[in-house]
Amino acid sequence: MHPRPSQETLISPESPPAPAFSGTHGSRLKRYGIALLTVAVATLVRWLAHPVLQETGFMFYFVAVVVVSWLGGLGPSLLAVIITLLISTWFFRPPPGAEPDSAQQVFAGLALYFFISVATALLSGSMRAARRRAEAHAAEARRQREQMQTTLQCIGDAVIVTDRLGRVTMMNPIAESLTGWTSSEAAGQLLSEVFQIRNEQTGAPVENPVERVLREGTIVGLGNHTVLVSKHGVERPIDDSAAPVWNAQGGVFGAVLIFRDVSERRRAEQALRDADRRKDEFLAVLAHELRNPLAPVRTALDLLRLPGASAADQAWAHEVMQRQIEHLVRLVDDLLDVSRIMRGKIEMRKEATDVRTIVTRAIELAQPLIDGKSHQLRVDASPEPIVAHVDPVRLVQVVGNLLNNAAKFTDPNGRIWISSERQDAEAVIRIRDTGVGIPAEVLPRVFELFIQGSANGAQGGLGIGLTLVKSLVELNGGHVEVSSDGPGAGSEFIVRLPLIVDAVEQQMLPAQSQAPRQVDAKESRRILVVDDNVDAAEGLARLLRLAGHDVQSCHDGASALAAVETRLPEFVFLDLGMPGMDGLEVARRLRQRPDATALMLVAVTGWGQEADRRRTAEAGFDRHLVKPVDADELRGLLSMRPAAAAPL
């Protein structure tokens, strides 16, 4: 158990100074020296007064003994008694021939003096010892008080100490800061005046915890959702506890109140709750966004199964499935991009690029959605080249995302404007629409993850598109701005990118890369497809066979190695995550063959991070394709000869 704070350590007044003489060797010599000096002075005075005082001279020695007892203690006082007794026998001895009664009186006086002086010495010594003990106790109490005050001044929590009536006796600097009272102002005030607390939800006054501590003598914790109102009216959420201060008799002599400002913790807790809520909303929206494209895909599949489906119906079903699969792929790619950005794993492949080309390509991507909602698109392009050092693929993704948002969040037959221009040392792309607009309270957070920026949440979206836009623009050295006059007033996004200012560099547009050596696309290829997902393997094999290629499929690593031994393929499409021997190990073993240069190894996998691409390249793969694989990409790949393919 923790020791109880005592009256002396927290609330006692200042103690008197330490005694003048301590029990050291040097002070002992001093005390005996004082005894000898006092006796000598008394003897001198007694000798000078002898002719007048005669027998009453004992009083000088008695005074000397009292003085020595008080200043020197028991030992020096007894020494003084003995010395003065010896000297007195010389002063008071009877003259020769004196009467026996006179001698008896002298010796009786000496005996009386001896007993009274010894008693006085003993009493004075005892009083002096008691005084020294009291001074030592006072010094220790003062030391403990100073130590406690220093500790309370240094701790990071606010501390207020009160007496048994609830009046403030001490505050540390943190308590001064939180309450708005200085220690001098608060001293002697009732704690209820200095420490005013209310319920955070209702605003009603809350019982001061010290009142209960003084009443019941128990430790009291402050309730949750308690607000401290400072002298200046500032409200802060606080928590902690109060405890009693006990005196030596076990009674409550005061209280100690310790509290802290929990504003930062409350904000952090609220941020966690908000993040958790946004996560739940995101998962709900993600499920919605995944079901949306899957519903028409399933409908199209059901239609294709019907025996009476016409050629037009089948063509429609194929187009629907193509569009919705592309939408799903974009959705997954956006999620992966956000994940890479959050972990700092995304790489920009920058090159000198005409910003006008970026705008043109982005319009091509967004045109189907714009046309589908009958929007009017106005394009204002700069007549001069605007060359920036950026990743063109990522910037097309940025501008396409903003155009898609403009089309998506604008009612049919709306208007969209896009322009590109040079402003000083920046390339500026503006996208403006007549859409639903953005509420003022959402505008400052519109680029945060999982934030729905439109005024109408029913429009859909994962709340990651604008986060992706902002991150990609900043990774290319630029920044993005947004403005809106509120719901129903449309919105405008401005992308600013740094220009290449050197005149020679502005003319250095990307050179066309040398095309790989190609063959007739109709030439049949020997292909091995390896995937533990039977549907995936057989589906890809059927597609390639229909294109006229010689295709063999298997579903594990060992079967793949055996198939290569039987017949050497030109292309191996190899899944990575297979049980037993995975695709990476299969690739390593294939690269150990003497005829490995005749093989083009293509990883076909759902893993698409940069680290995954490095692993496949290190294992010996020539290409890394992320599922689902586009048929046009397959055709382009199969038109290359294996020896011409440089690893990706």
CSV table of N, CA and C in Angstrom, one decimal, residues 108 190 231 233 274 291 293 424 460 474 495 517 555 571 594:
chain,number,residue,atom,x,y,z
A,108,ALA,N,25.9,22.4,55.7
A,108,ALA,CA,24.5,22.2,55.3
A,108,ALA,C,24.1,23.0,54.0
A,190,LEU,N,-12.0,28.4,-0.9
A,190,LEU,CA,-12.6,27.1,-1.0
A,190,LEU,C,-12.3,26.4,-2.4
A,231,LYS,N,-11.1,29.8,-14.6
A,231,LYS,CA,-11.5,31.2,-14.1
A,231,LYS,C,-11.9,32.1,-15.2
A,233,GLY,N,-13.4,30.9,-18.0
A,233,GLY,CA,-14.5,30.3,-18.8
A,233,GLY,C,-14.1,29.3,-19.8
A,274,ASP,N,-14.2,7.9,-35.6
A,274,ASP,CA,-14.5,8.4,-37.0
A,274,ASP,C,-13.9,7.4,-38.0
A,291,ARG,N,-21.1,-5.5,-56.0
A,291,ARG,CA,-22.4,-6.2,-56.4
A,291,ARG,C,-22.9,-5.5,-57.7
A,293,PRO,N,-21.5,-4.2,-60.5
A,293,PRO,CA,-21.1,-4.8,-61.8
A,293,PRO,C,-21.4,-6.3,-61.9
A,424,ASP,N,2.8,30.9,-65.5
A,424,ASP,CA,4.1,31.1,-65.0
A,424,ASP,C,4.9,29.8,-65.2
A,460,GLY,N,-22.8,6.9,-55.0
A,460,GLY,CA,-21.9,5.8,-55.0
A,460,GLY,C,-20.5,6.2,-55.0
A,474,GLU,N,0.7,14.9,-56.0
A,474,GLU,CA,1.9,15.3,-55.2
A,474,GLU,C,3.1,14.5,-55.5
A,495,VAL,N,-5.6,21.1,-61.2
A,495,VAL,CA,-4.3,20.4,-61.0
A,495,VAL,C,-3.2,21.2,-61.5
A,517,ARG,N,10.9,-7.4,-81.8
A,517,ARG,CA,10.8,-8.2,-83.0
A,517,ARG,C,9.5,-9.0,-83.0
A,555,HIS,N,-2.1,-28.4,-63.6
A,555,HIS,CA,-2.6,-27.6,-62.5
A,555,HIS,C,-1.7,-27.7,-61.2
A,571,PHE,N,5.9,-20.5,-74.9
A,571,PHE,CA,5.4,-19.7,-73.8
A,571,PHE,C,4.9,-20.5,-72.7
A,594,PRO,N,19.2,-26.2,-70.1
A,594,PRO,CA,20.1,-25.6,-71.1
A,594,PRO,C,19.4,-24.9,-72.2
